[in-house]
PDB file of C-alpha atoms in Angstrom:
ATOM      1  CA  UNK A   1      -7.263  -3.730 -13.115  1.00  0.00           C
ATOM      2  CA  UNK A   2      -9.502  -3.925  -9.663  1.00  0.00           C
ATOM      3  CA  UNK A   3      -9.664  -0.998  -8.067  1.00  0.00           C
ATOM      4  CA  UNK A   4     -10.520  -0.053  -3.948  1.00  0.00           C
ATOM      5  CA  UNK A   5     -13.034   2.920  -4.421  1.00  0.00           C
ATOM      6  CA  UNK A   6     -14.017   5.117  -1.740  1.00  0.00           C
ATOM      7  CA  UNK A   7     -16.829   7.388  -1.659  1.00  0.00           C
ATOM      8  CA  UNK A   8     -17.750  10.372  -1.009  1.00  0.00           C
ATOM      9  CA  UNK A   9     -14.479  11.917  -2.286  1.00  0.00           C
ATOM     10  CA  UNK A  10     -15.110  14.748   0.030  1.00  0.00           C
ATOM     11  CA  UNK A  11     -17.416  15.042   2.737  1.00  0.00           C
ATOM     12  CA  UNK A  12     -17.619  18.166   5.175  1.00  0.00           C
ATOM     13  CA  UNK A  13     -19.467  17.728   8.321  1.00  0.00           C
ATOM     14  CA  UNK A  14     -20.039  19.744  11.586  1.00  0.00           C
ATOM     15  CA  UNK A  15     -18.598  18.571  15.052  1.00  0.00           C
ATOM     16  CA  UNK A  16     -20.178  16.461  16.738  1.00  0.00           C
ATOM     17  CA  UNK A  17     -21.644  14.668  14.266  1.00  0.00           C
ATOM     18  CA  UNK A  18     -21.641  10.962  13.055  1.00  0.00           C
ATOM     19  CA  UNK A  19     -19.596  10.491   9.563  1.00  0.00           C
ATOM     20  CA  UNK A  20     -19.030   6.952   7.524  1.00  0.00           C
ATOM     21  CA  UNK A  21     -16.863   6.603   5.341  1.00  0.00           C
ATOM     22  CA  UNK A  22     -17.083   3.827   2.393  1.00  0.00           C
ATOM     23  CA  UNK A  23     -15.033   1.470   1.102  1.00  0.00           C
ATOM     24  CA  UNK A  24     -15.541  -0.985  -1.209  1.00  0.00           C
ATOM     25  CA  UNK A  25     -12.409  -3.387  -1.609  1.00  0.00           C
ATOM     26  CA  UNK A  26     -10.862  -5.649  -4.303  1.00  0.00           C
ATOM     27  CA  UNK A  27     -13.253  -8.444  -4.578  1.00  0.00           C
ATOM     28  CA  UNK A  28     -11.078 -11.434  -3.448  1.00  0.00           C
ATOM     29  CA  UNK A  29      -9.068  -9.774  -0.963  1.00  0.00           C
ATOM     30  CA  UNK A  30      -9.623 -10.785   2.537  1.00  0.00           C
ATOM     31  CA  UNK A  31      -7.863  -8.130   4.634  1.00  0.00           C
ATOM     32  CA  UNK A  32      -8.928  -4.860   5.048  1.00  0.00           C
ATOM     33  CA  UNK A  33      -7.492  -1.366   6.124  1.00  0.00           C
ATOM     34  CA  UNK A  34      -8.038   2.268   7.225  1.00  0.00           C
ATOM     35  CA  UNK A  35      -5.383   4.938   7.095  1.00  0.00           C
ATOM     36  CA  UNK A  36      -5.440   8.641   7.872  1.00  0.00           C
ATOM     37  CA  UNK A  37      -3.447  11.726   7.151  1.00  0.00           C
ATOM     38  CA  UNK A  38      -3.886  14.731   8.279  1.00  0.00           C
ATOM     39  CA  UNK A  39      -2.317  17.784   6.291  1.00  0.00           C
ATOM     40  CA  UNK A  40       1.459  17.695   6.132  1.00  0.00           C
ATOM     41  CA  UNK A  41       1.382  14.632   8.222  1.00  0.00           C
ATOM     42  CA  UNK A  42       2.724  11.077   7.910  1.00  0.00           C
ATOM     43  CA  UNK A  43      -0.064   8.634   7.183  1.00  0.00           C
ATOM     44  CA  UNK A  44      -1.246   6.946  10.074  1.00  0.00           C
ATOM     45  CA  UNK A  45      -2.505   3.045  10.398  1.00  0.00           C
ATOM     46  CA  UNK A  46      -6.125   3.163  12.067  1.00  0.00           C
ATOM     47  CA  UNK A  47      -7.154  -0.299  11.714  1.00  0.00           C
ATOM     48  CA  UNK A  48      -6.996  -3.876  10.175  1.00  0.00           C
ATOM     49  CA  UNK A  49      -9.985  -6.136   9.373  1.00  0.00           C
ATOM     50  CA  UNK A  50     -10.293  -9.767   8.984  1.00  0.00           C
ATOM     51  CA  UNK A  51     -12.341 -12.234   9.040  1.00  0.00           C
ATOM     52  CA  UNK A  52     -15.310 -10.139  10.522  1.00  0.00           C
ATOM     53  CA  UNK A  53     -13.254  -8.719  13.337  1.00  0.00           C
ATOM     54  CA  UNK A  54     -10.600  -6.083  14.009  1.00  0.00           C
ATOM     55  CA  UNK A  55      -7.276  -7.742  14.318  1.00  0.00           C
ATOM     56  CA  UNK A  56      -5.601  -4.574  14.784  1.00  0.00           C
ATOM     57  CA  UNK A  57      -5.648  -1.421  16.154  1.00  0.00           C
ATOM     58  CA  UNK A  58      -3.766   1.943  17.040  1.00  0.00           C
ATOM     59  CA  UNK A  59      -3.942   4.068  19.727  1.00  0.00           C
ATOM     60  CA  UNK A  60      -5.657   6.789  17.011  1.00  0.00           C
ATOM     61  CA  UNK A  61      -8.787   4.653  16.667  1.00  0.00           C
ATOM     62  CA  UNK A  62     -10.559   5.129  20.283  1.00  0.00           C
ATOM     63  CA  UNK A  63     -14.110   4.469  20.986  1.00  0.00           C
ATOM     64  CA  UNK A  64     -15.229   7.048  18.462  1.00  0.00           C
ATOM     65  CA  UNK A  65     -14.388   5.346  15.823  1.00  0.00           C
ATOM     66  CA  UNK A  66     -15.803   1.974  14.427  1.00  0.00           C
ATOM     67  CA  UNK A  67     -15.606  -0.267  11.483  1.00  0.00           C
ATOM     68  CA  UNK A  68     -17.769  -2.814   9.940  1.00  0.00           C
ATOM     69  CA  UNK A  69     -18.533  -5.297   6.417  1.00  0.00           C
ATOM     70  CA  UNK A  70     -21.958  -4.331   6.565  1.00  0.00           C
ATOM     71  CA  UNK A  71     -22.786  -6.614   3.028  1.00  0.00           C
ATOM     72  CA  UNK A  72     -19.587  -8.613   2.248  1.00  0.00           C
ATOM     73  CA  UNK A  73     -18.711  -5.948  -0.336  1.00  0.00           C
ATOM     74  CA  UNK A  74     -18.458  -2.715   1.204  1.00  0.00           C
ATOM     75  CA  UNK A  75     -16.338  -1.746   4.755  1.00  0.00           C
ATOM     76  CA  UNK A  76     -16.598   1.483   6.271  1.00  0.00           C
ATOM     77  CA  UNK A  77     -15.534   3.641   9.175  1.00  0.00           C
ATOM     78  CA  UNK A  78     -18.195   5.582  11.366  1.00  0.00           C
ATOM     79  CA  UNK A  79     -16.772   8.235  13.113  1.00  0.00           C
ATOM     80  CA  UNK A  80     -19.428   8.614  16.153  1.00  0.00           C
ATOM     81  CA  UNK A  81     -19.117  12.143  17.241  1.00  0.00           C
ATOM     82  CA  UNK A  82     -16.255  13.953  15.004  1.00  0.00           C
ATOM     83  CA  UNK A  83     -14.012  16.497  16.098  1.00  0.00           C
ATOM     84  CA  UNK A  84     -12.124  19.152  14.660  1.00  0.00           C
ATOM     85  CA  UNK A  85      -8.986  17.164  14.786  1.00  0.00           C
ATOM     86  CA  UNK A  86     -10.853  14.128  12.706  1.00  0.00           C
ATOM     87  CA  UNK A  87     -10.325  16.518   9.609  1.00  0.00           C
ATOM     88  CA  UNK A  88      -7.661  14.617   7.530  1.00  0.00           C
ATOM     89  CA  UNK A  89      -7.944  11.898   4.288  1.00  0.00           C
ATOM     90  CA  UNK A  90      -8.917   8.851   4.951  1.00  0.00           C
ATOM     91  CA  UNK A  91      -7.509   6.111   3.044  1.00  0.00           C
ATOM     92  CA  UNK A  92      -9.230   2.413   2.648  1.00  0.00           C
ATOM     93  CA  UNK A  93      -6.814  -0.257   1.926  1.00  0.00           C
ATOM     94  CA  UNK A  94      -7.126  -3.896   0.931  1.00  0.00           C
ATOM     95  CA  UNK A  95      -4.783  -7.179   0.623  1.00  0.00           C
ATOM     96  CA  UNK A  96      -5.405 -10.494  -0.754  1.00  0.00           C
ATOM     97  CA  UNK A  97      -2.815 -12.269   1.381  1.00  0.00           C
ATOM     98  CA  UNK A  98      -1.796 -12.835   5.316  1.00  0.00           C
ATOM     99  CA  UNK A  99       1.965 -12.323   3.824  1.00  0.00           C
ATOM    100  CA  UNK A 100       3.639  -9.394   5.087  1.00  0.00           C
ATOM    101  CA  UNK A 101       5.145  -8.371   1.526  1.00  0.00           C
ATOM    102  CA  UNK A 102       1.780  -8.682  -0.095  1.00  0.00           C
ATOM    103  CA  UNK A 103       0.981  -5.450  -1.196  1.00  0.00           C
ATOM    104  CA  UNK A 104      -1.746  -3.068  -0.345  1.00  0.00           C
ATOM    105  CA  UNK A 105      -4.001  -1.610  -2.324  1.00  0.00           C
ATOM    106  CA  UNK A 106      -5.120   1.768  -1.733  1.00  0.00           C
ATOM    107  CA  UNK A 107      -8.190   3.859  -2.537  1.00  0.00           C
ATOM    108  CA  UNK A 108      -8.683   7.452  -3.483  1.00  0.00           C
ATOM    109  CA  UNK A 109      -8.907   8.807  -0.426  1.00  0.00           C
ATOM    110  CA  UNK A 110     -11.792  10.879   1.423  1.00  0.00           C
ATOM    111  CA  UNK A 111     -10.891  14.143   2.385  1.00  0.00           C
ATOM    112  CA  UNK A 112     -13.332  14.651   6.043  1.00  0.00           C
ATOM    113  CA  UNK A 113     -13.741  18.432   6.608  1.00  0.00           C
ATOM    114  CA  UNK A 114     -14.911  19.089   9.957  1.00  0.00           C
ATOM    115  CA  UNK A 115     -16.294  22.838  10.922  1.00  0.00           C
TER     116      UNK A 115
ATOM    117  CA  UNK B   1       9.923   1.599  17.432  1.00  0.00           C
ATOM    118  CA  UNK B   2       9.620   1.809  13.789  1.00  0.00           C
ATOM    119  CA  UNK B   3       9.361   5.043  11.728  1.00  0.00           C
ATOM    120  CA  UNK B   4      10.268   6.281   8.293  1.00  0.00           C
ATOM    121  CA  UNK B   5      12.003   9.808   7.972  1.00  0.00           C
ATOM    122  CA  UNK B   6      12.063  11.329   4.186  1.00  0.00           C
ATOM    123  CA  UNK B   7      13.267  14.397   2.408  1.00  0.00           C
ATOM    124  CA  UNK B   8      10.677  17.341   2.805  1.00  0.00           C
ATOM    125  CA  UNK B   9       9.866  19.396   0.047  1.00  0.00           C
ATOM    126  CA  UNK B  10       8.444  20.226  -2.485  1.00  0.00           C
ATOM    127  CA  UNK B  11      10.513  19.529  -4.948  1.00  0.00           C
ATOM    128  CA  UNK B  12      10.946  21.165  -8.387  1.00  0.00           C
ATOM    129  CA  UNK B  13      12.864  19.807 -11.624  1.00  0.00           C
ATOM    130  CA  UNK B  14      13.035  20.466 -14.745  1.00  0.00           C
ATOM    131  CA  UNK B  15      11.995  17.677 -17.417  1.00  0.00           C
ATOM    132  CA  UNK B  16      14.508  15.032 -17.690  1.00  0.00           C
ATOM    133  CA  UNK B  17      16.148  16.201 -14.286  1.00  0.00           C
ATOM    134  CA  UNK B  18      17.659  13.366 -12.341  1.00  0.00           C
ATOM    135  CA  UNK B  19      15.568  12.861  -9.323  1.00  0.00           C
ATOM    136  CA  UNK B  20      16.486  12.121  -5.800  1.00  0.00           C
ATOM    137  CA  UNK B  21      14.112  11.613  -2.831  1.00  0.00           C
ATOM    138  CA  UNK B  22      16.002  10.518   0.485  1.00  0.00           C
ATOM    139  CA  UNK B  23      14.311   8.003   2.764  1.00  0.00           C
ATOM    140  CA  UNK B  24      16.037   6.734   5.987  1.00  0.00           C
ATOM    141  CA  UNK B  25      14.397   4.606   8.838  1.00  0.00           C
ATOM    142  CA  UNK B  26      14.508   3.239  11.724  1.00  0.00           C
ATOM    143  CA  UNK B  27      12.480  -0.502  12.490  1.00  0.00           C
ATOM    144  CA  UNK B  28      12.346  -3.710  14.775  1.00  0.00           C
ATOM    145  CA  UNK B  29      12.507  -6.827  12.978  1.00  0.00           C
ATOM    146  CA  UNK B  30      13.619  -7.012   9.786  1.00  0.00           C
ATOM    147  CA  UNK B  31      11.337  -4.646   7.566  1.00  0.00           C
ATOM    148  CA  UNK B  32      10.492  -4.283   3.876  1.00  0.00           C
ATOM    149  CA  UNK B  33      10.726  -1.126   2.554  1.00  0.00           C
ATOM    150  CA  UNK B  34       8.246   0.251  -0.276  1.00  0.00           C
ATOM    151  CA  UNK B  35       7.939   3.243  -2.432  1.00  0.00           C
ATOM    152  CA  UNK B  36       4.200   4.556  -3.081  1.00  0.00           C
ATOM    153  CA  UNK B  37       3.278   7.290  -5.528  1.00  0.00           C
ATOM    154  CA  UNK B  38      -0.101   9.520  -5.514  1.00  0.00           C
ATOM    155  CA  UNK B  39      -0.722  10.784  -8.420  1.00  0.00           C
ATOM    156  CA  UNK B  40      -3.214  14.368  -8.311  1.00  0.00           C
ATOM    157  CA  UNK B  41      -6.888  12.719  -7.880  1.00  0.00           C
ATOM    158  CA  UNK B  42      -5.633   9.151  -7.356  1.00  0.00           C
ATOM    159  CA  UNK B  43      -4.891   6.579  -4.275  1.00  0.00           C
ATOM    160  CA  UNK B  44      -1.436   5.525  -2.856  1.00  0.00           C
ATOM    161  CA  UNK B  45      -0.059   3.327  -5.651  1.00  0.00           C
ATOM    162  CA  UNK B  46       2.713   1.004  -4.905  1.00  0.00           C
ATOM    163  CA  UNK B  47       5.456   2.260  -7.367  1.00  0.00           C
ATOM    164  CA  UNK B  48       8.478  -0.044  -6.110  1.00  0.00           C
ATOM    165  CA  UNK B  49       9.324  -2.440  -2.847  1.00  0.00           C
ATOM    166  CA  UNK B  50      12.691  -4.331  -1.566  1.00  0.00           C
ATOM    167  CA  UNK B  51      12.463  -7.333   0.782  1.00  0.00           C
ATOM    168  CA  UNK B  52      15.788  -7.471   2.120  1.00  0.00           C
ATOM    169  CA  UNK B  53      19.577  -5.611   2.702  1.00  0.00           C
ATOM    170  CA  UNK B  54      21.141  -4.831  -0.943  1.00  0.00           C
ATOM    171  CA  UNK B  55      17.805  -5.592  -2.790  1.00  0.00           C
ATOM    172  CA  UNK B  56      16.934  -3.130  -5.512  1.00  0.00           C
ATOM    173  CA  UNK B  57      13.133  -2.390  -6.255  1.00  0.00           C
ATOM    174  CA  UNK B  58      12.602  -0.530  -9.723  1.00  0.00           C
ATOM    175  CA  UNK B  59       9.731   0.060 -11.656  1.00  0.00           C
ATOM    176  CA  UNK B  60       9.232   2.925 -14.695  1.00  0.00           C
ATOM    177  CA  UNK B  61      12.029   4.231 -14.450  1.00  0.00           C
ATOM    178  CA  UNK B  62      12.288   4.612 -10.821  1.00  0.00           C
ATOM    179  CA  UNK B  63      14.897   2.869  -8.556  1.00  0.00           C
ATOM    180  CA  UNK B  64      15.301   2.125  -4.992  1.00  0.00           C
ATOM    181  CA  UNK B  65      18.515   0.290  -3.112  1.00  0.00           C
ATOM    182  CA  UNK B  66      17.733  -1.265   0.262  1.00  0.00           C
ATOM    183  CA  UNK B  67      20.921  -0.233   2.167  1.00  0.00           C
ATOM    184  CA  UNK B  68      20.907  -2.080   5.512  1.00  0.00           C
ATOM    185  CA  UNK B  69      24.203  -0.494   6.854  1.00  0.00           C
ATOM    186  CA  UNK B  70      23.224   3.151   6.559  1.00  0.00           C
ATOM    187  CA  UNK B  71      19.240   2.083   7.237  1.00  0.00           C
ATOM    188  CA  UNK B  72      17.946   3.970   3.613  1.00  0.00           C
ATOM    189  CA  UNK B  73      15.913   3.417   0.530  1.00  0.00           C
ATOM    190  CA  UNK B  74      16.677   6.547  -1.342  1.00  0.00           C
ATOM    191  CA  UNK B  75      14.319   6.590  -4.748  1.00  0.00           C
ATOM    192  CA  UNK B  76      15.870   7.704  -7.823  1.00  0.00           C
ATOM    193  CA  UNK B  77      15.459   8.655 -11.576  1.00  0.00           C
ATOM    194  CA  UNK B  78      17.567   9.435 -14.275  1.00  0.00           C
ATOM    195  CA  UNK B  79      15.251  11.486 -15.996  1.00  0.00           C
ATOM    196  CA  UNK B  80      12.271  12.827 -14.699  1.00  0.00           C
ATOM    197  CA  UNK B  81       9.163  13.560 -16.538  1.00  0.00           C
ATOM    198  CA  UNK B  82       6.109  16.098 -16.345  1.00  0.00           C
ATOM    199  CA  UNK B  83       3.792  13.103 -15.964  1.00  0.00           C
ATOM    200  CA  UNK B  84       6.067  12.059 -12.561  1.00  0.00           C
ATOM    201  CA  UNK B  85       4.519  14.610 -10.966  1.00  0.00           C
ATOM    202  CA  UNK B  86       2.989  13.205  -7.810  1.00  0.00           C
ATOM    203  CA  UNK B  87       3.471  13.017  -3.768  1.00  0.00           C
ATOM    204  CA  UNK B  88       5.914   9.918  -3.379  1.00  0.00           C
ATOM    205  CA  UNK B  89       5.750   8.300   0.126  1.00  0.00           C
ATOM    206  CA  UNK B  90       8.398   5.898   1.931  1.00  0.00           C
ATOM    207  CA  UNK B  91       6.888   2.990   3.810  1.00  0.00           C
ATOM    208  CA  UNK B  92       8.419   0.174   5.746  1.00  0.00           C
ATOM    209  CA  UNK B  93       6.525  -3.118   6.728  1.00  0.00           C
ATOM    210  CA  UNK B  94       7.909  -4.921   9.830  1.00  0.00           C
ATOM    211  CA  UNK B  95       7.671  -9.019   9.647  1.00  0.00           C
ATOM    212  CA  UNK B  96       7.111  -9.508  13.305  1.00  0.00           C
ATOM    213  CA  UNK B  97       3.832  -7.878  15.552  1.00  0.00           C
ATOM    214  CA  UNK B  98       1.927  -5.176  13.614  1.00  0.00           C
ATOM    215  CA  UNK B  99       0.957  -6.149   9.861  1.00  0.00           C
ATOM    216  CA  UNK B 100       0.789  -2.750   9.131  1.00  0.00           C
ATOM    217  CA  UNK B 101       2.638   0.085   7.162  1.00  0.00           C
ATOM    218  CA  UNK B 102       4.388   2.540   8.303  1.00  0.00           C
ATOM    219  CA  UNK B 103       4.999   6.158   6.315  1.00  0.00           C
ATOM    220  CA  UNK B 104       7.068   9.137   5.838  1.00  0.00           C
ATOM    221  CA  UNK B 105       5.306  12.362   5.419  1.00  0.00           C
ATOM    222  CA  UNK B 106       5.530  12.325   1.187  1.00  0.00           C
ATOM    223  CA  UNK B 107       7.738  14.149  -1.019  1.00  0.00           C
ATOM    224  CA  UNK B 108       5.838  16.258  -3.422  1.00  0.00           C
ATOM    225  CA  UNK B 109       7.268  16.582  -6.768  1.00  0.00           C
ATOM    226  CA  UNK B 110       6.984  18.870  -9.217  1.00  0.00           C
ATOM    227  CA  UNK B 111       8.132  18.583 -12.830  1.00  0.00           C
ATOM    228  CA  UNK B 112       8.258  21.804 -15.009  1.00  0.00           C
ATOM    229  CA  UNK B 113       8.849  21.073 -18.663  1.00  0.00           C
TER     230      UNK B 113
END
C-alpha cells in the first residue's frame, strides 16, 4: 500500500538555525499537510497545500515557517530560524480528494530536537 | 470553536481486556469524527471514522458510535490484544471553513499479556 514517508526520522538542531523537513506524499494525491505535536500535546494543523499554494493556515505557522513542492514529488517545511519551542513531531499528511471525509494519510513523523 | 477532549492515560490491560477510550467534543458545523492509531515507530493510521449522528465506525475489532446527543465517539474493544498496543487519537473534521483535523491529546495503551 502507498505510503507518505518523511525523513530524517529525527533531526536535532541548535536555535537559531534553519531546519527542513521532508515529505514525500502518496503519488496521486493532490492535497498536502503539516501537523505538529509537541510532547503531551494535542496535534496541531500547521498548514494545507494545493495546487502550488497554501490554502490554509494557523495561527502556529508565522513567518518562520514555510512550505514548498520543490520537484512535484517531495513537500517540505523550512523552519527559518528555530526556537526552543519548535521542538515537537512533525507530521506530513496527504489526501487524494477535496472531500472533507476523504481520509488523510499520515507519515512517520520527525521528531525536531532543538538545543 | 471546535476541539476534541479524550480520556488521559496511559492505560494498562491485560490481554483480552475490554477496552474503553472516552472521546467527547465540541464543533461548528456538522463534523465527522475519526479514530487514528500510532503504532511504536509508525504514522497516524486511520483505524475507524463516522460521518453522521448514530453512525458506527468499526474496523479490527475496534468500534466507535457517533452519539450526537451527548457529543461522543467513545472507541471500544471486546478484547484487547498485546499487538493493540499503540497511542489512539480522537479527531473531528468540520464540513464548513477549515478542511482540517482536529485532535485530542492520544490515549496511550498498553497491553500486558
Amino acid at each position: 500500500e502507498p505510503e507518505v514517508t518523511q525523513t530524517p526520522s529525527h533531526q536535532v538542531t541548535q536555535m537559531g538555525q534553519e531546519v527542513i523537513l521532508r515529505c514525500v506524499p502518496i503519488s496521486n494525491h493532490l492535497y498536502f499537510y503539516w501537523y505538529r505535536q509537541i510532547l503531551g500535546q494535542k496535534v496541531e494543523f500547521l498548514v494545507s497545500f494545493y495546487n502550488n499554494e497554501i490554502s490554509e493556515k494557523s495561527e502556529i505557522f508565522d513567518d518562520q515557517f514555510s512550505v514548498e513542492r520543490p520537484d512535484g514529488s517531495n513537500f517540505t517545511l523550512k523552519i527559518r530560524s528555530t526556537k526552543l519551542e519548535d521542538s515537537a513531531m512533525y507530521f506530513c499528511a496527504s489526501k487524494q480528494e477535496s472531500s472533507y471525509n476523504s481520509p488523510l494519510h499520515f507519515g512517520n513523523g520527525t521528531r525536531l530536537t532543538v538545543t | 470553536g471546535n476541539s476534541v477532549t479524550q480520556m488521559e492515560g496511559p492505560v494498562t490491560l491485560s490481554e483480552e481486556a475490554f477496552l474503553t477510550i472516552n472521546c467527547t467534543y465540541t464543533a461548528t458545523g456538522y463534523p465527522s469524527l475519526f479514530w487514528y492509531v500510532q503504532y511504536p515507530g509508525e504514522g497516524l493510521q486511520l483505524l475507524l471514522k463516522a460521518t453522521k449522528a448514530d453512525d458506527k465506525g468499526s474496523n479490527k475489532g475496534f468500534e466507535a458510535t457517533y452519539r450526537k446527543e451527548t457529543t461522543s465517539f467513545h472507541l471500544e474493544k471486546g478484547s484487547v490484544q498485546v499487538s493493540d498496543s499503540a497511542v489512539y487519537f480522537c479527531a473531528l473534521r468540520v464540513s464548513t471553513g477549515a478542511n482540517n483535523l482536529f485532535f485530542g491529546t492520544g490515549t496511550r495503551l498498553t497491553v500486558i499479556p
